[in-house]
Amino acid sequence: MAKTLIIIGLVIVAIGLLWPWLSKLGIGRLPGDIVVKRDNFTFYMPIVTSLLISVILSVLFWLFRR
């Protein structure tokens, strides 16, 4: 369990370091993500981005278990 948590932590750090390049690809601003902008308030709910990441991780975990 500890090894898995360390790997997950390293993946999160890697994504954080690569985020400037990932945001240029359009990840995080996909159609279907909810953005509400007001005068001094912005609400962002990345529904489609979360679904896409969930599907990718599910496939990866399925492949590694085989």
Coordinates of C-alpha atoms in Angstrom, one line a residue:
M1 CA 0.0 0.0 0.0
A2 CA 2.8 2.4 0.8
K3 CA 4.5 1.8 -2.5
T4 CA 1.3 2.6 -4.3
L5 CA 0.8 5.8 -2.4
I6 CA 4.4 6.9 -3.2
I7 CA 3.8 6.2 -6.9
I8 CA 0.6 8.1 -6.9
G9 CA 2.3 11.0 -5.2
L10 CA 5.1 11.0 -7.8
V11 CA 2.6 11.0 -10.6
I12 CA 0.8 14.0 -9.1
V13 CA 4.1 15.9 -8.7
A14 CA 5.0 15.1 -12.4
I15 CA 1.6 16.3 -13.6
G16 CA 2.1 19.5 -11.5
L17 CA 5.5 20.1 -13.1
L18 CA 4.2 19.4 -16.6
W19 CA 1.0 21.5 -16.1
P20 CA 2.2 24.6 -18.1
W21 CA 2.7 22.3 -21.2
L22 CA -0.5 20.3 -20.6
S23 CA -2.6 23.4 -20.5
K24 CA -1.3 24.5 -23.9
L25 CA -2.8 21.2 -25.3
G26 CA -6.2 22.2 -24.2
I27 CA -6.5 19.8 -21.3
G28 CA -8.7 21.5 -18.6
R29 CA -10.7 23.6 -21.1
L30 CA -12.7 20.9 -22.9
P31 CA -16.2 21.4 -24.3
G32 CA -18.6 20.3 -21.5
D33 CA -16.6 21.9 -18.7
I34 CA -18.7 24.5 -16.9
V35 CA -17.3 28.0 -16.5
V36 CA -19.3 30.8 -14.9
K37 CA -17.7 34.2 -15.0
R38 CA -19.1 37.2 -13.1
D39 CA -17.6 40.6 -12.2
N40 CA -15.3 39.4 -9.4
F41 CA -16.1 35.7 -9.4
T42 CA -15.2 32.7 -11.6
F43 CA -16.5 29.2 -11.0
Y44 CA -15.0 26.4 -13.0
M45 CA -16.2 22.8 -12.9
P46 CA -14.2 20.4 -15.2
I47 CA -16.8 17.7 -15.7
V48 CA -15.6 16.4 -19.1
T49 CA -11.9 16.7 -18.1
S50 CA -12.5 14.7 -15.0
L51 CA -14.4 12.0 -17.0
L52 CA -11.5 11.8 -19.5
I53 CA -8.9 11.5 -16.9
S54 CA -11.0 8.8 -15.1
V55 CA -11.3 6.8 -18.3
I56 CA -7.6 7.0 -19.0
L57 CA -6.6 6.0 -15.5
S58 CA -9.1 3.1 -15.5
V59 CA -7.6 1.8 -18.8
L60 CA -4.1 2.2 -17.5
F61 CA -4.8 0.4 -14.2
W62 CA -6.6 -2.4 -16.1
L63 CA -3.6 -2.8 -18.4
F64 CA -1.1 -3.0 -15.5
R65 CA -3.2 -5.6 -13.6
R66 CA -3.0 -8.0 -16.5

